[in-house]
Short mmCIF file of C-alpha atoms and ligand atoms in Angstrom, two decimals:
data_model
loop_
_atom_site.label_atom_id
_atom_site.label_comp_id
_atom_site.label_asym_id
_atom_site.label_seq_id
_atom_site.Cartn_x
_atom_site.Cartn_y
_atom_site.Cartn_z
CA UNK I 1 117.38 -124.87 49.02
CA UNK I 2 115.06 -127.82 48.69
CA UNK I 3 114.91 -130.24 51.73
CA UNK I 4 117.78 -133.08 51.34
CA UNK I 5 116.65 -136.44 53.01
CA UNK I 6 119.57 -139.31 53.53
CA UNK I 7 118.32 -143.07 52.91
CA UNK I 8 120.32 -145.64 53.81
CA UNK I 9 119.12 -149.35 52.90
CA UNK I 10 120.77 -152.28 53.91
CA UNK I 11 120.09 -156.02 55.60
CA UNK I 12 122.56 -154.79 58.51
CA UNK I 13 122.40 -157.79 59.73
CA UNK I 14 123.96 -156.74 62.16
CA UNK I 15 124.63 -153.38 61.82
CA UNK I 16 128.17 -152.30 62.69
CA UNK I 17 130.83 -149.08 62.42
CA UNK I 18 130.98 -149.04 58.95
CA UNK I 19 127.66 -148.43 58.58
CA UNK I 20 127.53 -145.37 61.09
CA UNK I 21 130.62 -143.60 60.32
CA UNK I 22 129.13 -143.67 56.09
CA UNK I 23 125.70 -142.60 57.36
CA UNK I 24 127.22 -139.47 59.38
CA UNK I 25 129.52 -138.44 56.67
CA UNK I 26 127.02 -138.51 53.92
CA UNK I 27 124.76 -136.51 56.73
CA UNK I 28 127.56 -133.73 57.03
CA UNK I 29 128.76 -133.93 53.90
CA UNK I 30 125.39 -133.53 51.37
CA UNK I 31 123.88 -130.98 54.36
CA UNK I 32 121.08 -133.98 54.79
CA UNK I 33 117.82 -132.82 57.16
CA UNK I 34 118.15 -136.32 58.44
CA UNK I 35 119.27 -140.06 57.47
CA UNK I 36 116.58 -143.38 57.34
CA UNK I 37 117.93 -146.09 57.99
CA UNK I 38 115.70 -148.66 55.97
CA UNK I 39 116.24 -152.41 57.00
CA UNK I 40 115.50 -154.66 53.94
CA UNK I 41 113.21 -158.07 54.93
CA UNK I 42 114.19 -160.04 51.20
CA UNK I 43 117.16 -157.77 49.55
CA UNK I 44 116.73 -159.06 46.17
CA UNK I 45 121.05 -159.36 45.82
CA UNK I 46 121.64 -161.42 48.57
CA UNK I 47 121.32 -164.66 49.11
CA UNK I 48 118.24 -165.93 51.59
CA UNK I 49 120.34 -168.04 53.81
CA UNK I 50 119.52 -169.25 57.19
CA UNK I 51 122.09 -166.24 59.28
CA UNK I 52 119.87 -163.58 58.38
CA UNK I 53 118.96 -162.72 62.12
CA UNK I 54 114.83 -161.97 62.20
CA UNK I 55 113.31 -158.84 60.98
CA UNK I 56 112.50 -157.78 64.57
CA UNK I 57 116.04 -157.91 65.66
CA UNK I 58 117.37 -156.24 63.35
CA UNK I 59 115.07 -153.23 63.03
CA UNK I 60 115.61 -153.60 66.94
CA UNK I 61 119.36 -153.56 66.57
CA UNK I 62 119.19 -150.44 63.99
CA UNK I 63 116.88 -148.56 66.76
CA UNK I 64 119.47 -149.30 69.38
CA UNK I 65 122.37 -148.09 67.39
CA UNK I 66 120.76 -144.95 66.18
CA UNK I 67 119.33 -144.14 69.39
CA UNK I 68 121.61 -141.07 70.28
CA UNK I 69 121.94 -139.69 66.78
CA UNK I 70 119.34 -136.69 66.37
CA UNK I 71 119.91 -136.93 62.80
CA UNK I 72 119.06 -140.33 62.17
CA UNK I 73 116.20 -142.05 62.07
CA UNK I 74 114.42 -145.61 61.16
CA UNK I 75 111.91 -146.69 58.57
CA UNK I 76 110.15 -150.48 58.52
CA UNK I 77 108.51 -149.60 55.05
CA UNK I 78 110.51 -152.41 53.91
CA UNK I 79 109.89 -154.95 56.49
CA UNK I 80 105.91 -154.09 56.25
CA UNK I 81 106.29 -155.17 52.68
CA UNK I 82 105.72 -158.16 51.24
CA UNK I 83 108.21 -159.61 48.95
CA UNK I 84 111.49 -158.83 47.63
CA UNK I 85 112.36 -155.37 48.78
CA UNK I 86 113.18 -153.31 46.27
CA UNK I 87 114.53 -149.76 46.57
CA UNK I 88 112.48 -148.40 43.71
CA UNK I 89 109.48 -149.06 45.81
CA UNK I 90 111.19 -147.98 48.87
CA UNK I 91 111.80 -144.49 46.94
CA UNK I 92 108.39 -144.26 45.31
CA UNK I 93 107.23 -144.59 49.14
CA UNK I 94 109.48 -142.00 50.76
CA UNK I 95 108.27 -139.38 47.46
CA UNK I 96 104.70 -139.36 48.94
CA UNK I 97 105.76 -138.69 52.49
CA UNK I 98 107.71 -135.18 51.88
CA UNK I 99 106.81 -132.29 50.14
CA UNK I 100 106.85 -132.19 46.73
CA UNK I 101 110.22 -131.05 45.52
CA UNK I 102 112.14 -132.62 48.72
CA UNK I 103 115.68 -134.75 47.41
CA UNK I 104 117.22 -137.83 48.05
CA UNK I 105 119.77 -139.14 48.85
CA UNK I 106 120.79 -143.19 48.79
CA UNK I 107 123.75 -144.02 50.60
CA UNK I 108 125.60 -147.18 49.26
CA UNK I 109 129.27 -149.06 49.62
CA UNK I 110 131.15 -149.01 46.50
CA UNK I 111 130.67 -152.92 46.36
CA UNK I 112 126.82 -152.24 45.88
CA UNK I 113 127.36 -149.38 43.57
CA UNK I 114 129.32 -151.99 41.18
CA UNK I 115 125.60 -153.66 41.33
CA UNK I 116 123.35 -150.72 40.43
CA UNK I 117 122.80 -151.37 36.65
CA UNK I 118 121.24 -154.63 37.60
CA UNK I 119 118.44 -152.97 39.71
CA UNK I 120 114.82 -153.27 39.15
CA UNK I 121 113.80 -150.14 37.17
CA UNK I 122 116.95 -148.75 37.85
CA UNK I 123 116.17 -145.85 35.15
CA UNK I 124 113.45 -144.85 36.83
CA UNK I 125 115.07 -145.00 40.31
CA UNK I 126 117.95 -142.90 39.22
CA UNK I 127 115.40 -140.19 38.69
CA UNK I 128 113.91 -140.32 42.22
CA UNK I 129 117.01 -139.95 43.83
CA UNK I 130 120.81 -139.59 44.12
CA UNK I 131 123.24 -141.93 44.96
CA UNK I 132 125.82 -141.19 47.47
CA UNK I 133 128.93 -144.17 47.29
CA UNK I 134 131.37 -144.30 50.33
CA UNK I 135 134.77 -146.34 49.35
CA UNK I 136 135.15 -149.29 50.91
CA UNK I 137 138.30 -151.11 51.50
CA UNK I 138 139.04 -153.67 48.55
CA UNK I 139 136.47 -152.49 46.49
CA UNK I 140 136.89 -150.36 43.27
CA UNK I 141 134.69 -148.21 41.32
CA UNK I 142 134.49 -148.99 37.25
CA UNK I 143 133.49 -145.19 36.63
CA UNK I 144 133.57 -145.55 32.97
CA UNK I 145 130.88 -148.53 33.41
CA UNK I 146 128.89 -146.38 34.97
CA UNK I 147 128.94 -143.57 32.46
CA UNK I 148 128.03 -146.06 29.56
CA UNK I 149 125.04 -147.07 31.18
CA UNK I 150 124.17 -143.80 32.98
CA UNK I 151 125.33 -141.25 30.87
CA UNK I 152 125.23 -137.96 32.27
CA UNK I 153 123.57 -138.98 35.16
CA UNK I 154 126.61 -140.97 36.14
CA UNK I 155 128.09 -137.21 37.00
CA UNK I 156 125.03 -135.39 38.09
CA UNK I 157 123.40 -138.80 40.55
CA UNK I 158 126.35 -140.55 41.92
CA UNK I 159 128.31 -139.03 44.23
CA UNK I 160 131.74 -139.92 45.98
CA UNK I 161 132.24 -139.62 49.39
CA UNK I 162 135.15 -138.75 51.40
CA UNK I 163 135.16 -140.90 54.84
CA UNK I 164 137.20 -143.21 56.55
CA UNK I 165 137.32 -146.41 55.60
CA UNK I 166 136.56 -149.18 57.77
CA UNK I 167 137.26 -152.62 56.91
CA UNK I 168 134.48 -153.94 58.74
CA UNK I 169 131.37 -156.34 57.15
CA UNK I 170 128.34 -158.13 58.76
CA UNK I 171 130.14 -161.41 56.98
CA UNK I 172 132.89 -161.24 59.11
CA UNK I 173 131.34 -160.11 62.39
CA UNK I 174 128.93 -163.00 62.36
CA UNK I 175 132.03 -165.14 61.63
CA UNK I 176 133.11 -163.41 65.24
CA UNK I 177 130.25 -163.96 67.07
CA UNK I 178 130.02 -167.42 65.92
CA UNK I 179 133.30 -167.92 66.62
CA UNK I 180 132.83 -167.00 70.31
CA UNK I 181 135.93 -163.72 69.07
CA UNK I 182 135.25 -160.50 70.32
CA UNK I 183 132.95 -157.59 68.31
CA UNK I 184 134.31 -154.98 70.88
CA UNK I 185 134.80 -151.17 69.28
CA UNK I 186 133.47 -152.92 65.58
CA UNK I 187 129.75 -152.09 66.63
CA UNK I 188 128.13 -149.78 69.04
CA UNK I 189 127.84 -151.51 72.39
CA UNK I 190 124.06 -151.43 73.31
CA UNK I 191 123.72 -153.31 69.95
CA UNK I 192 126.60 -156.28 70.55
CA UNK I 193 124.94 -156.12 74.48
CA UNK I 194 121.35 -157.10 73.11
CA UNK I 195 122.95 -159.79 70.35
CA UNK I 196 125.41 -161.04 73.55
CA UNK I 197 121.80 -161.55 75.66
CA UNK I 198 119.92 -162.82 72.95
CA UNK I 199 122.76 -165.17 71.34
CA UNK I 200 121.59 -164.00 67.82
CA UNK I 201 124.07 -165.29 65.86
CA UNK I 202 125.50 -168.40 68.10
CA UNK I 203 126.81 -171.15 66.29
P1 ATP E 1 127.26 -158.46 54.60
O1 ATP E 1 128.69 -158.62 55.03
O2 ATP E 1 126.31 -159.37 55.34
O3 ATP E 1 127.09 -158.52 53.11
P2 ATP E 1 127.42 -155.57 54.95
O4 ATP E 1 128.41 -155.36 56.04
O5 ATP E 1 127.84 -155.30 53.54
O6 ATP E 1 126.78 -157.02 55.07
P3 ATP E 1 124.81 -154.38 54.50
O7 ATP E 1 123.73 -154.24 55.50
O8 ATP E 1 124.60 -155.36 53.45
O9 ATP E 1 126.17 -154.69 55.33
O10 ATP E 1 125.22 -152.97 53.92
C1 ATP E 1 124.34 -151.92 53.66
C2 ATP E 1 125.09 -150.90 52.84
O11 ATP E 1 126.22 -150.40 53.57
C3 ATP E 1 125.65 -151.46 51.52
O12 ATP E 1 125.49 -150.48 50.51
C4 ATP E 1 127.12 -151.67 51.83
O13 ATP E 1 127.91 -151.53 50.66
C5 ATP E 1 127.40 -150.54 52.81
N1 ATP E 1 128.48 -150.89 53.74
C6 ATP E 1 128.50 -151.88 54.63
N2 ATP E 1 129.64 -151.90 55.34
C7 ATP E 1 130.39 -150.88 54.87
C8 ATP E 1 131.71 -150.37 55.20
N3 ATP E 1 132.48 -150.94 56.13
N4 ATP E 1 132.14 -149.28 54.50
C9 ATP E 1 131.38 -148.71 53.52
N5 ATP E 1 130.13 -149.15 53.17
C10 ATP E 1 129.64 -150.21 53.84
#
């Protein structure tokens, strides 16, 4: 069977739970060598406001919360790039660094799946690698959309994943932290330690 490599972009910003429990599911679940975690510097879908905490610290908070997972690793392709980051160069990137014939696997939320015909060279990127969706909570999938863009691919790229669902978002914990609330069991604790020290995310 041809190697299976896991790549999971986001801003995580901070990263959090939800993110972790999708990552190890999609891990288990598509019998992934390993997942890389790939923190975006400009996603091109968001919006560049001023609470996106520094590239640094959030690679650094990534590092932290992957730090006891064998299985998963971290990539700063993205952050070394200048620009908009864009996951068809992220992918073009990660096919030069494994042997030829290795597969991949992109691990979204549903709410960013919803987004996928609107991204750059999306034909092209549907070809590098597959797309593995985890459900998330308020968020439902227009299959049928997909098909009419994707065709066939819609069935043999996207995938659906089985996992709990967590109703947790980077939105809402920096409303927390702002807020002075408590992030407590939403994130893993060296990473809401370091942003406690640091005050990333202080109002
Ligand atoms: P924000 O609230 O700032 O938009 P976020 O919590 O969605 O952030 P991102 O870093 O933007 O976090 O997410 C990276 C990827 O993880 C996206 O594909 C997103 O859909 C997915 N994701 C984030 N949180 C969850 C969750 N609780 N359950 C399932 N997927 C999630």
């Amino acid at each position: 069977m041809p190697q299976r490599i896991g790549i999971f972009g986001g801003t995580f910003n901070p990263i959090h739970l939800g993110h972790l429990v999708i990552a190890e599911a999609a891990w288990q679940e598509y019998d992934l060598a390993k997942v890389v975690f790939v923190p975006a510097s400009h996603p091109p879908h968001k919006q560049q406001d001023s609470d996106v905490a520094p590239n640094e610290l959030r690679y650094e908070m990534v590092r932290l919360a992957i730090a006891d997972n064998p299985h998963f690793d971290i990539s700063d392709v993205e952050l070394r790039r200048e620009g908009l980051s864009y996951t068809v160069d992220t992918l073009r990137y990660f096919h030069t660094q494994y042997p030829a014939g290795t597969e991949f696997y992109f691990i979204i939320g549903t709410d960013t799946l919803e987004q996928l015909p609107t991204w750059k060279y999306i034909d092209e990127l549907i070809e590098l690698c597959h797309f593995v969706s985890a459900l998330r909570p308020h968020y439902q999938v227009n299959r049928e959309h997909l098909t009419e863009r994707f065709g066939d691919l819609a069935q043999t790229r996207i995938h659906y994943l089985a996992t709990p669902q967590l109703e947790i978002s980077a939105t809402d914990l920096r409303r927390r932290l702002c807020r002075g609330q408590s992030v407590r069991y939403l994130m893993p604790d060296p990473v809401r330690r370091r942003l406690t020290e640091k005050g990333i995310y202080d109002c």
